[in-house]
Coordinates of C-alpha atoms in Angstrom, one line a residue:
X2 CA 0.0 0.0 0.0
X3 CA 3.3 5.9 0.5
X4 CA 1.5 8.6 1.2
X5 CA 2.9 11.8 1.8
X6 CA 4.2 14.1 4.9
X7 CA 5.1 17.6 5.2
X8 CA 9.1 17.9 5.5
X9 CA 8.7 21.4 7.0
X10 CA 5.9 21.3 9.4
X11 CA 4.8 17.9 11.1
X12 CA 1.7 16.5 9.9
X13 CA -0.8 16.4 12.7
X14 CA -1.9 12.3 13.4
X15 CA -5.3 12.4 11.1
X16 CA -3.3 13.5 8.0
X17 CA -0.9 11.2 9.2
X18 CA -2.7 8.4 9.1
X19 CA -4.4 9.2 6.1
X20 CA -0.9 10.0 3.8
X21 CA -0.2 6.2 5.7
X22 CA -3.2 4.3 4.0
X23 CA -4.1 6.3 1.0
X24 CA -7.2 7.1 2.0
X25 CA -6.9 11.2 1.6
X26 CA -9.3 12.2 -0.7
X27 CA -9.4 16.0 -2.3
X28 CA -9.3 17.8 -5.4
X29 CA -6.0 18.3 -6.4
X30 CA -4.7 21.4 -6.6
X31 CA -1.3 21.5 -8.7
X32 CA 1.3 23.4 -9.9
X33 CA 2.5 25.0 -13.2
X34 CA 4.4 21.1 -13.8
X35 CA 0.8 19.6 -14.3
X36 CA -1.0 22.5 -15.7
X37 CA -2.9 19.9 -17.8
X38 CA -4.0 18.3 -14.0
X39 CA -7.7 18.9 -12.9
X40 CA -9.1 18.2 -9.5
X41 CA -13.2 18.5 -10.2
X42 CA -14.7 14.8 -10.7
X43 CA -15.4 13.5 -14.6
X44 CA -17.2 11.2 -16.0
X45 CA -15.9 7.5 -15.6
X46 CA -17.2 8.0 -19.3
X47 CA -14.4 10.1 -19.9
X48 CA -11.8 8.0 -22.3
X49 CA -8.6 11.2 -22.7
X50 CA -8.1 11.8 -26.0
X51 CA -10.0 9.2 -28.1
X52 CA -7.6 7.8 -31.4
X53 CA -7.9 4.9 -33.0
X54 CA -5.4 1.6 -34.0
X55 CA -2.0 1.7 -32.2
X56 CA -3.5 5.7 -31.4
X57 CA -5.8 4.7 -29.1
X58 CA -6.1 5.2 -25.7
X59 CA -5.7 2.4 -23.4
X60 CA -8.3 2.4 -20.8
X61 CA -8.0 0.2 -17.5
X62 CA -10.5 -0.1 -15.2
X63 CA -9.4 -0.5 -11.7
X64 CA -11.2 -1.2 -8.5
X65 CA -10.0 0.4 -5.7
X66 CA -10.2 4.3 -5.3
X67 CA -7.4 7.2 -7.0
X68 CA -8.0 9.2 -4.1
X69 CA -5.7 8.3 -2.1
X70 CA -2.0 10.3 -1.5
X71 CA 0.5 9.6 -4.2
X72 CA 3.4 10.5 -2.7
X73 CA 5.8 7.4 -3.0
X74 CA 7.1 7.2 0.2
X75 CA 3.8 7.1 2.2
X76 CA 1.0 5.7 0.3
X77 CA -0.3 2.6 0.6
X78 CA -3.2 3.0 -2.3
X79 CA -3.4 0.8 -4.2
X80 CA -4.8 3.0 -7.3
X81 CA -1.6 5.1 -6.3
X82 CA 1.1 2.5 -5.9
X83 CA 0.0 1.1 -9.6
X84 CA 0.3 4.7 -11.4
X85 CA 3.5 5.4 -9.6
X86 CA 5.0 2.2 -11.0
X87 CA 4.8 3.7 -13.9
X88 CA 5.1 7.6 -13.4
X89 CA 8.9 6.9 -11.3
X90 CA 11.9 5.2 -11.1
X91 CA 13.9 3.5 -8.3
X92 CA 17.3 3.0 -8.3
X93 CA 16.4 -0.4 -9.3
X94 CA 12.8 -1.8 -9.6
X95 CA 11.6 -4.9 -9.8
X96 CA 9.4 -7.5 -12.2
X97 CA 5.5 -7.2 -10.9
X98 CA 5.2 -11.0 -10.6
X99 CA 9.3 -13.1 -9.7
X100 CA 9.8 -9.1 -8.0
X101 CA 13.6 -9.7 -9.2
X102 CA 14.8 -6.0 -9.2
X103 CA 16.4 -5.1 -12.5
X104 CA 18.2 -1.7 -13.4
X105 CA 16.0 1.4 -13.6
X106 CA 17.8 4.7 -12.8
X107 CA 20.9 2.9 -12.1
X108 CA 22.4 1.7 -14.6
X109 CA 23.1 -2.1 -12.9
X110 CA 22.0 -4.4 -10.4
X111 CA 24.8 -4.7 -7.4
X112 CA 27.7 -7.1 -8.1
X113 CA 27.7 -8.0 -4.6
X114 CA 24.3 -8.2 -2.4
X115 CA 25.9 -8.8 0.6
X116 CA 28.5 -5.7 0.5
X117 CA 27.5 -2.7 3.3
X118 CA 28.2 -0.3 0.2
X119 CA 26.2 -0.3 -3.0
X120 CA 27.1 2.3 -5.6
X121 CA 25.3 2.9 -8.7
X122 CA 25.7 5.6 -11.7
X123 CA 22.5 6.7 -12.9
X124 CA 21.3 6.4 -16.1
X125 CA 23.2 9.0 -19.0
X126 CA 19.8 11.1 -20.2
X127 CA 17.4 10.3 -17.6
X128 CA 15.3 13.2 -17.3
X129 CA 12.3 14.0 -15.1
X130 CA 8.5 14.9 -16.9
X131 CA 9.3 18.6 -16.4
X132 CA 12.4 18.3 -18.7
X133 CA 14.9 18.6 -15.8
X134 CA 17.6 16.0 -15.6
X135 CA 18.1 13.3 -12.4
X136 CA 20.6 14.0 -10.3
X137 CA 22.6 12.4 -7.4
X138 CA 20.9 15.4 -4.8
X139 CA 17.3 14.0 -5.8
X140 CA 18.5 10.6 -5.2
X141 CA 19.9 12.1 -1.6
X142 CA 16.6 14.0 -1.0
X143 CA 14.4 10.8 -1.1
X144 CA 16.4 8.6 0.9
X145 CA 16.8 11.4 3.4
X146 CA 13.0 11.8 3.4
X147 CA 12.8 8.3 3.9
X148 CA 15.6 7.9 6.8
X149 CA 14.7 11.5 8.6
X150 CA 13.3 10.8 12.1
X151 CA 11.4 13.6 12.1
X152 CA 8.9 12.5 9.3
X153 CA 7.0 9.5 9.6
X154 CA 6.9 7.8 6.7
X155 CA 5.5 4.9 6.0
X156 CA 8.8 3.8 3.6
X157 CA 10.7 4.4 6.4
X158 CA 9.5 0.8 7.8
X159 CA 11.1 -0.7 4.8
X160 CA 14.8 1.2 5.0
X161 CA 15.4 2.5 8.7
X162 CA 16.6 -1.1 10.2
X163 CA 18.9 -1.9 7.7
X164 CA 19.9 1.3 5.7
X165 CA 22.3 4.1 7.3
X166 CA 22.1 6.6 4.5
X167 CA 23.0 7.7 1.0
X168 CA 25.7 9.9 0.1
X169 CA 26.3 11.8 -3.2
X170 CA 29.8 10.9 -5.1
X171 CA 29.0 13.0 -7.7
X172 CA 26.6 14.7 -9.7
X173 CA 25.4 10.9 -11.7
X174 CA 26.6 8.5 -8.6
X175 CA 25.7 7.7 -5.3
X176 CA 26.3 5.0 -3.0
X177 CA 23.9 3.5 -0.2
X178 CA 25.8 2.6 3.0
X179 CA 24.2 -0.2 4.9
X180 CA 24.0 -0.9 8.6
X181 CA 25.0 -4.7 8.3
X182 CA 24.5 -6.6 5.1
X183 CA 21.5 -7.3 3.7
X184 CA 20.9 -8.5 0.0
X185 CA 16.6 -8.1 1.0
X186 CA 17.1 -5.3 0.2
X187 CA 18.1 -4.8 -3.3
X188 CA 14.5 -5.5 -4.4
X189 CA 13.2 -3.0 -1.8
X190 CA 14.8 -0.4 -3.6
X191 CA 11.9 0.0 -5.8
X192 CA 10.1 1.5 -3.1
X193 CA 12.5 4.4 -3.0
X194 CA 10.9 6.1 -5.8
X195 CA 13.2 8.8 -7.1
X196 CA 11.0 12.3 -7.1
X197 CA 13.0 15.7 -8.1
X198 CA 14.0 17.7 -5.4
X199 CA 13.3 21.0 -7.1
X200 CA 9.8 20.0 -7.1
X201 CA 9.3 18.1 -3.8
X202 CA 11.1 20.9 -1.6
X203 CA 9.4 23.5 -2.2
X204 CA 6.9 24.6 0.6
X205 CA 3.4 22.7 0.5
X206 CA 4.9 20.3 -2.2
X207 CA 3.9 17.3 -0.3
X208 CA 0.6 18.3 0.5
X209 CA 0.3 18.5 -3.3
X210 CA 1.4 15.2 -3.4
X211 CA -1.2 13.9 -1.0
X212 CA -3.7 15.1 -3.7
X213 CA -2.4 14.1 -6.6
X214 CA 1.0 15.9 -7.8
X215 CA 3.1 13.2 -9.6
X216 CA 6.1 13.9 -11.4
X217 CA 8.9 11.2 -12.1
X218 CA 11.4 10.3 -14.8
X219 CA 9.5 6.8 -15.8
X220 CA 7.9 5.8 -19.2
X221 CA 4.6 7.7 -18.3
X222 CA 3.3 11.4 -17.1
X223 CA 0.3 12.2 -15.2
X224 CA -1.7 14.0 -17.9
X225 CA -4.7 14.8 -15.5
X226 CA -6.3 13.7 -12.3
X227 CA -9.3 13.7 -11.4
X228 CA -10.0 11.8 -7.8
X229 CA -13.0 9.8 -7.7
X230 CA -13.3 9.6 -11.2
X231 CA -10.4 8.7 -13.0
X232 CA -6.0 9.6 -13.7
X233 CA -4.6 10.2 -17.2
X234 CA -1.7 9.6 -18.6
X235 CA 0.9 10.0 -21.7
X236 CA 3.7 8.3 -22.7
X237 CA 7.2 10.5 -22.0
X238 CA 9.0 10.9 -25.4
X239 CA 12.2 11.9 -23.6
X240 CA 12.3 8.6 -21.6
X241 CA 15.2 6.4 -22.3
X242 CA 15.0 4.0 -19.6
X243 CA 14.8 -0.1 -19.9
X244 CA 10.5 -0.2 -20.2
X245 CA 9.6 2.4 -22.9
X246 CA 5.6 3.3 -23.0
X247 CA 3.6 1.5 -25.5
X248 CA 0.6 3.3 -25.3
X249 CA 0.3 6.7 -26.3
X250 CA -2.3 7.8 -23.4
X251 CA -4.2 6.0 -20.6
X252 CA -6.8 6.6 -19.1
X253 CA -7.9 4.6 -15.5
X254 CA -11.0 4.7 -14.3
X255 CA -11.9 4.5 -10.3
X256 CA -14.5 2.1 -10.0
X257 CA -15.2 0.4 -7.1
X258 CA -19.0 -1.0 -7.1
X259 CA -18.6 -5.0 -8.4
X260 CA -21.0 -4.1 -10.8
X261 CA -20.3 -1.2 -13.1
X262 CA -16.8 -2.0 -12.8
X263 CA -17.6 -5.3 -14.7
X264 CA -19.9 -3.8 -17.2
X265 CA -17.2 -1.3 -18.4
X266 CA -15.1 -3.9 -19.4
X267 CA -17.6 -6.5 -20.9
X268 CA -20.0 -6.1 -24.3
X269 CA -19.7 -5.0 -27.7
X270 CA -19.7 -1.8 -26.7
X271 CA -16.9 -1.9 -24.0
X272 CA -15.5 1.2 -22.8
X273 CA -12.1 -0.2 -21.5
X274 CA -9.7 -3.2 -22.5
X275 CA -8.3 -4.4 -19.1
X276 CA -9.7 -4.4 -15.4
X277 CA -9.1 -5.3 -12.3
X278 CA -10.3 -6.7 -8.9
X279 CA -13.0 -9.4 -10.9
X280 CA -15.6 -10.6 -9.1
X281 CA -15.1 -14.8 -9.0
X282 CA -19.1 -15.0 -10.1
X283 CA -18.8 -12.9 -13.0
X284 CA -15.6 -15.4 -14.6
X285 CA -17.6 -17.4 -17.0
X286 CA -19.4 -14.7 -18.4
X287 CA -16.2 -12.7 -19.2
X288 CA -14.5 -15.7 -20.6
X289 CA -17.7 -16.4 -22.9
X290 CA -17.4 -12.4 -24.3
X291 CA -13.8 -13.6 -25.2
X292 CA -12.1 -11.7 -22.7
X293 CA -9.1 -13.4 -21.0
X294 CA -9.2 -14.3 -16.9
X295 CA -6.5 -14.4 -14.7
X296 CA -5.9 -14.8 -11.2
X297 CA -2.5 -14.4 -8.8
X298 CA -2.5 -16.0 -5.4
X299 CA -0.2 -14.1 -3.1
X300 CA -1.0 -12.4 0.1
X301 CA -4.3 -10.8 -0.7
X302 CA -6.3 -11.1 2.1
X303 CA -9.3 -10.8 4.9
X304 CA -8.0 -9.8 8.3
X305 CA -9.3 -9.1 11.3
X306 CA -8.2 -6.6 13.0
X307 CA -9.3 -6.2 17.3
X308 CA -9.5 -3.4 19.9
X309 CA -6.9 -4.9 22.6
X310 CA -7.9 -1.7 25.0
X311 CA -11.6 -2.8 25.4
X312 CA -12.8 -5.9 26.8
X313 CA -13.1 -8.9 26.0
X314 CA -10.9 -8.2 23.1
X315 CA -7.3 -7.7 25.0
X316 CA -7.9 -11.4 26.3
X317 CA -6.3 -13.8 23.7
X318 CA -8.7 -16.9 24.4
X319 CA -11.1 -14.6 22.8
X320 CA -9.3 -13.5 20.1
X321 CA -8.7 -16.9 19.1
X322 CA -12.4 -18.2 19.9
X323 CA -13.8 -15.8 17.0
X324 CA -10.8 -17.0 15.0
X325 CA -12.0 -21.1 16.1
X326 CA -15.4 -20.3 15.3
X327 CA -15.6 -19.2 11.6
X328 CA -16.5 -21.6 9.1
X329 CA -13.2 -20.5 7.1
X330 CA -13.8 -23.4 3.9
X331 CA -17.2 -22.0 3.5
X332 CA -16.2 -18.5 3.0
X333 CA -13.7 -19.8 0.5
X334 CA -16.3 -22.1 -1.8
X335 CA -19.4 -19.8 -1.4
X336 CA -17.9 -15.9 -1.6
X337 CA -14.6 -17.1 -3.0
X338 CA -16.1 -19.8 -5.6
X339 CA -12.6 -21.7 -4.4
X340 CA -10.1 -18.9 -5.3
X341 CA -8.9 -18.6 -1.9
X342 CA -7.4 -20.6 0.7
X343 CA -7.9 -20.8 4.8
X344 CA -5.2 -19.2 6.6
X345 CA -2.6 -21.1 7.8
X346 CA -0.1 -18.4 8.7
X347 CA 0.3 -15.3 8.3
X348 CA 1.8 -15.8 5.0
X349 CA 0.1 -17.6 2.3
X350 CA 1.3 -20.9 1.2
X351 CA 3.6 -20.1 -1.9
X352 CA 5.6 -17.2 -0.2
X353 CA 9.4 -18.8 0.1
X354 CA 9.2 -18.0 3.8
X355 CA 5.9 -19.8 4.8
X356 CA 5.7 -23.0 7.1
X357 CA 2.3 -24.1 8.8
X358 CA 1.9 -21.8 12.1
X359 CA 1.6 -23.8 15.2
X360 CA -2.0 -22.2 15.6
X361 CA -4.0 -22.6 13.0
X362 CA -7.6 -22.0 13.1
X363 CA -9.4 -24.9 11.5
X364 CA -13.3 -24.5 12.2
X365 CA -13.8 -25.8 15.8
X366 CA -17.5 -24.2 17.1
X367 CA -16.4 -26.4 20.1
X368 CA -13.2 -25.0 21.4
X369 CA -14.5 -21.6 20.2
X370 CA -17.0 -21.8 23.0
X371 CA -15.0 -23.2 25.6
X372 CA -12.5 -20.5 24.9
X373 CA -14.9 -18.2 25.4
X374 CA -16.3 -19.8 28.6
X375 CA -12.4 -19.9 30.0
X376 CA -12.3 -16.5 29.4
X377 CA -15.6 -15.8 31.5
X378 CA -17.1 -14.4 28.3
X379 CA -21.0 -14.7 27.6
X380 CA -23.6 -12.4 26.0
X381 CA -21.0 -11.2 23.9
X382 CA -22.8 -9.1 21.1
X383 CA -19.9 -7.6 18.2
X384 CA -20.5 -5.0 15.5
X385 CA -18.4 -5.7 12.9
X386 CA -16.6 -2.5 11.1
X387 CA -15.6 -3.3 7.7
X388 CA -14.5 -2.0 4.5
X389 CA -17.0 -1.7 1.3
X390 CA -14.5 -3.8 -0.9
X391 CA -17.3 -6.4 -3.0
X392 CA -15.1 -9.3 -2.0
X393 CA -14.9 -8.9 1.7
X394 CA -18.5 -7.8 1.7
X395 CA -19.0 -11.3 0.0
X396 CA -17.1 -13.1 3.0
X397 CA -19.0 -10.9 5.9
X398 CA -22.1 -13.0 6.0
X399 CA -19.9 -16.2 6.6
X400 CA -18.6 -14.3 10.0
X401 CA -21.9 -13.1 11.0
X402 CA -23.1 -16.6 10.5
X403 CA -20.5 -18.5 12.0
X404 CA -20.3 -16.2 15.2
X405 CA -23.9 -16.4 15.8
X406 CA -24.2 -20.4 16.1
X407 CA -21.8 -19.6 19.0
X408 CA -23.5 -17.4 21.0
X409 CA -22.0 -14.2 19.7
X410 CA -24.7 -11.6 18.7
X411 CA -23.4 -9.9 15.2
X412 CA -24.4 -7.5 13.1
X413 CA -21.9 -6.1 10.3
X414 CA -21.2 -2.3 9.5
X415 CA -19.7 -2.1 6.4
X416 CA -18.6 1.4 4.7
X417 CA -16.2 3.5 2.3
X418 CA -12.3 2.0 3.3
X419 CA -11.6 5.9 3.9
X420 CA -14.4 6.3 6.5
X421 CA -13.3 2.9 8.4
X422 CA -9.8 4.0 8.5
X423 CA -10.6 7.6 9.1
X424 CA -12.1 6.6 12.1
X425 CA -9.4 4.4 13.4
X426 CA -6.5 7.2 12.9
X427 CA -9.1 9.3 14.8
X428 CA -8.5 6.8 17.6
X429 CA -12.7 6.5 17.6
X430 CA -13.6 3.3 19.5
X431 CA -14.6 0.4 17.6
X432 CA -14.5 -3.5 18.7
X433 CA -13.3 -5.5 15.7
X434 CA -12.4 -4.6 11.9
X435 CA -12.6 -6.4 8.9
X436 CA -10.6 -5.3 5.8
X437 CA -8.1 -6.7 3.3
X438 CA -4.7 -6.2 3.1
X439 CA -1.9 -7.4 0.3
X440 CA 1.6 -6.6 1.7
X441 CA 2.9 -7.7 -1.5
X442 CA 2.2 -4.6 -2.8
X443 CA 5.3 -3.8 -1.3
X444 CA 7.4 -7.3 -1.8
X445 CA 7.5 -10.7 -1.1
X446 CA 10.0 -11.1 1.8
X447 CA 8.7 -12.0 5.2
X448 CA 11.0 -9.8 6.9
X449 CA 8.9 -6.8 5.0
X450 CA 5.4 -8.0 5.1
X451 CA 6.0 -9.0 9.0
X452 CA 7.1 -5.3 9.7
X453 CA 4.3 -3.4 7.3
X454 CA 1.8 -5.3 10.1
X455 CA 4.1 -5.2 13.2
X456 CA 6.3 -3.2 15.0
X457 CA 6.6 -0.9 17.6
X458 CA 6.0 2.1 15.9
X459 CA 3.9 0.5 13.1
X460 CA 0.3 2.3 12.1
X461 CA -1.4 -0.8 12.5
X462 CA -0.4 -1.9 15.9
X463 CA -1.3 1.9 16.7
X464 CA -5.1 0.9 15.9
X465 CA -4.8 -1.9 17.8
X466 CA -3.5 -0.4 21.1
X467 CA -1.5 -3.7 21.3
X468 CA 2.2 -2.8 21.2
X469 CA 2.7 -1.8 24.7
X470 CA 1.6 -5.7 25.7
X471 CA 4.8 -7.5 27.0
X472 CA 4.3 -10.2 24.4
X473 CA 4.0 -7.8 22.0
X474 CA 7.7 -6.0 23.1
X475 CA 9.4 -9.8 22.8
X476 CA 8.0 -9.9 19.4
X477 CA 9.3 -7.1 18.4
X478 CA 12.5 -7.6 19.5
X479 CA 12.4 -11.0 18.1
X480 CA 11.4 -9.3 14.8
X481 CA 14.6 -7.1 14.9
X482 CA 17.2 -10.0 15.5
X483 CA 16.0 -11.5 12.2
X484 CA 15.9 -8.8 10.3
X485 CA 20.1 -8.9 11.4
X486 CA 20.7 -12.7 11.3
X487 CA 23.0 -13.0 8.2
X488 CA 22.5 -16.3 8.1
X489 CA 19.5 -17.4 5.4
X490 CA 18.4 -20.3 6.8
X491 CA 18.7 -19.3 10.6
X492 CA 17.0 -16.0 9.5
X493 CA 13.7 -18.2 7.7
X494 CA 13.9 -19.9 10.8
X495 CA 13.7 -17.1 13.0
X496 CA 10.8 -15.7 11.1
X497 CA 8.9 -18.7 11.1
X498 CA 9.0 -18.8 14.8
X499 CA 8.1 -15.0 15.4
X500 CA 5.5 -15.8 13.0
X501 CA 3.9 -18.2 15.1
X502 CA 3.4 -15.7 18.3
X503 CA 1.7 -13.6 15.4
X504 CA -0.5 -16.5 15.0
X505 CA -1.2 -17.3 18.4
X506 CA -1.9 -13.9 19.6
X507 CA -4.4 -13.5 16.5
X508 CA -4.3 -9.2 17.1
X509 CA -4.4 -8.8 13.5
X510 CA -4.6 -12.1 11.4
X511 CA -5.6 -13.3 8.0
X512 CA -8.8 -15.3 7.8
X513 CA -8.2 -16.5 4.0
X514 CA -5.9 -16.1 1.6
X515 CA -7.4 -15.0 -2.0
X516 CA -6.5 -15.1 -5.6
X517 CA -7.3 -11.2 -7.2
X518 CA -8.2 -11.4 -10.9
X519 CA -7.9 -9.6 -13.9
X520 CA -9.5 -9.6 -16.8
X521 CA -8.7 -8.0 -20.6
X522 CA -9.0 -8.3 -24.2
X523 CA -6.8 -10.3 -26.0
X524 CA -7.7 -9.2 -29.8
X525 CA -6.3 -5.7 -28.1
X526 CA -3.8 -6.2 -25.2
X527 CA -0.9 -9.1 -25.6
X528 CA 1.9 -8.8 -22.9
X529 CA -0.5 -8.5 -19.7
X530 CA 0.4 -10.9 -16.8
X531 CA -2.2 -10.5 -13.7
X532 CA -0.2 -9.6 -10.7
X533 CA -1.0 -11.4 -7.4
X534 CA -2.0 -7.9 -5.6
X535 CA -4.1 -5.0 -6.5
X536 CA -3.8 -3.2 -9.7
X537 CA -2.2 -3.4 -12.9
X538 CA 1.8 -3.0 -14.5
X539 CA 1.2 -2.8 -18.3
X540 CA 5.0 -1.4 -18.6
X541 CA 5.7 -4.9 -20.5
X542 CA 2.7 -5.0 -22.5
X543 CA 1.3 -3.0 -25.9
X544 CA -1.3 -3.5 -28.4
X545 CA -2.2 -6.5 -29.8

């Protein structure tokens, strides 16, 4: 999920919170850069620029909201994070499905992943969308963002352990200077989006960012942005990096309902050629319009998320009892239609670093109520707050159901993911949350997706008012001895272990594991591969 944060004056905690998740939504209001850029709402009708043939726009349909912040090194929006893969650069990025970073403003991978000192020369031309050429000092200025204690970032999560700082050599090379080595995090390096410092410092820059101000040196430009509606783009002639643009504009439309989302993209009369976030019951139908289906198992999820500061929620027999009680292969063959999977740790099953949990929490009505008697629990009645997303909508009446044939009176409150989340940065009192998460937005190494979720200082463990708990300060320190262990296989293990107090505490913890699909036209797109988390990378595809 990189928002953004104020360099000069600290962001108060609600626009804190809401540059973490992505969930800021305002019309943007932009500077000369992105004169084209327009904050009042259009049409989801709205299709840029219209051509024809290998003219035509491309026009993606994606599920999840473009209001969110866009400034790299806080948002976790998913609408965001897919644009900004192809707006900016990192150092290096990586592939959207093996993640195996690859030179993108540097001009090479690291010879050496284990060295404490990684220099790279950036790419000869590389120029931003503004016509100003990348330097070393807007390499510095992002990683100092990143690294500087005084602005919570969310990317600072994914450096701060591991990185000490970057240093300028000269005006086209820098070098990273590492705490201790670690080759992790050569792919992490994506995440470092490389923004222009003559841009990004000036004052109210990031604010701008938070509402839509993009400007990188990657294959594509923000053209226009419109949140709740829809972002534009065009392909950046002066680009002369390793994933030149195919398509000559874009236009991606927020749509989050199930069901306009689905008719945009299906008919004779189809006003876009790709789309995310399919519903499972809608497959077939696509597939008979001759539309290709695809789906990518990875960490996309259903957690729950509980209030450890109000009772009966900070005792851990009944954290686990509601975890016991759910009816976890029904929710994956009734709302899933079988593209999903029961949790069995807090990784899914194909991520390198996953081994069975020693709790797992097959369906047992049974010890879910004598869990709950233990714990001196009866009359327990539970509203339910949860996000709007179609899928986890889908899955809520298998809670409801399964908690109520235990005793547990349930009703469910689901609402916009920026109102849920609003209200938990607003520290509002609530007893248990239901949303979905996919830290492979981010990556696919344990050590990162365990830290995005836990940590002293992390957002989420903020919302649970769990990280003062003594079991949660030995997990954390726990965390931190594998994040040094230099060791592969004594580091997995460590993980593995740390992983299992995750699981056994259940404070925040998957239900099931889901595949997100995609769906497109194959007489117009070739070159699209579905991606295992929300959105869509179309830097390796073009026209049919």
């Amino acid at each position: 999920m990189r928002d953004d944060v104020t360099r000069e004056v600290p962001a108060p905690a609600r626009r804190s919170f809401l540059k973490y998740s992505g969930a800021l939504g305002a019309a943007a209001v932009l500077p000369p850069v992105l004169a084209a850029c327009s904050g009042g709402p259009q049409s989801t009708n709205d299709t840029g620029s219209g051509g024809s043939g290998k003219d035509a726009t491309l026009t993606a349909v994606i599920g999840y909201g473009n209001d969110g912040s866009w400034d790299p090194t806080q948002t976790a929006s998913a609408f965001a994070m897919a644009a900004n893969n192809h707006i900016y650069e990192g150092l290096l990025d990586t592939d959207p499905i093996t993640r195996v970073p690859y030179p993108a403003l540097g001009t090479r991978v690291p010879a050496d992943p284990r060295a404490t000192t990684w220099r790279f020369s950036l790419r000869e031309g590389a120029t931003f969308h503004d016509g100003r050429p990348v330097t070393a000092d807007d390499v510095v200025f992002v990683f100092d963002r990143i690294l500087d204690p005084r602005t919570p970032t969310l990317a600072k999560g994914f450096f701060e352990s591991w990185l000490k700082g970057a240093r300028k050599v000269d005006a086209n090379t820098v070098e990273l200077v590492l705490k201790f080595p670690f080759p992790d995090g050569l792919s992490r390096l994506t995440l470092a989006k490389i923004m222009p410092r003559h841009v990004f410092s000036e004052p109210g820059a990031w604010d701008r960012a938070i509402k839509g101000l993009a400007v990188g040196s990657g294959p594509y430009r923000q053209s226009a942005h419109h949140p709740k509606s829809n972002t534009t783009f065009e392909a950046f002639t002066a680009y002369n990096g390793p994933r030149p643009p195919a398509f000559k504009r874009m236009n991606w439309l927020t749509i989050v309902d199930a069901a306009p989302r689905v008719a945009k993209i299906s008919g004779s009369d189809a006003g876009a050629q790709i789309a995310d976030n399919i519903p499972y019951a809608n497959i077939p139908r696509l597939e008979q319009g001759g539309l290709e289906v695809a789906g990518g198992a990875g960490m996309n999820n259903l957690f729950l998320m509980f209030n450890t500061a109000r009772r009966p929620f900070d005792d851990v027999r009944v954290r686990q009892a509601l975890h016991y009680a759910i009816d976890r292969q029904k929710m994956v063959q009734v709302a899933l239609k079988g593209h999903g999977t029961p949790a069995s740790s807090f990784l899914n099953e194909a991520n390198p670093s996953y081994r069975r949990a020693r709790t797992v929490y097959d369906h047992d009505p049974g010890r879910a109520k004598a869990l709950l008697k233990a714990a001196g629990v009866s009359g327990l009645k539970v509203n339910i707050l949860a996000v709007n997303v179609s899928w986890i909508v889908d899955c809520l009446p298998t809670i409801k159901a399964s908690w109520d044939a235990i005793g547990v009176e349930t009703t469910l409150a689901p609402q916009e993911t920026t109102a849920v989340f609003t209200k938990m940065d607003q520290k509002q009192d609530y007893q248990v949350v239901a949303a979905a998460s996919n830290p492979n937005q981010f990556g696919l190494d344990a050590d990162l997706i365990m830290h995005y979720n836990y940590g002293p200082q992390n957002l989420w463990m903020g919302y649970t008012r769990w990280a003062g708990n003594p079991v949660a300060q030995q997990l954390f320190a726990a965390m931190d001895r594998a994040t040094r262990e230099p060791d592969p296989a004594k580091k997995k293990t460590l993980v593995q272990d740390y992983i299992d107090v995750v699981a056994e505490q259940a404070v925040l913890y998957p239900v099931v594991h889901n595949e997100l699909m995609t769906a497109w036209d194959p007489r117009r797109l070739s070159g699209i591969r579905a991606q295992p988390y929300p959105g869509i990378n179309v830097l390796q595809a073009k026209w049919a």
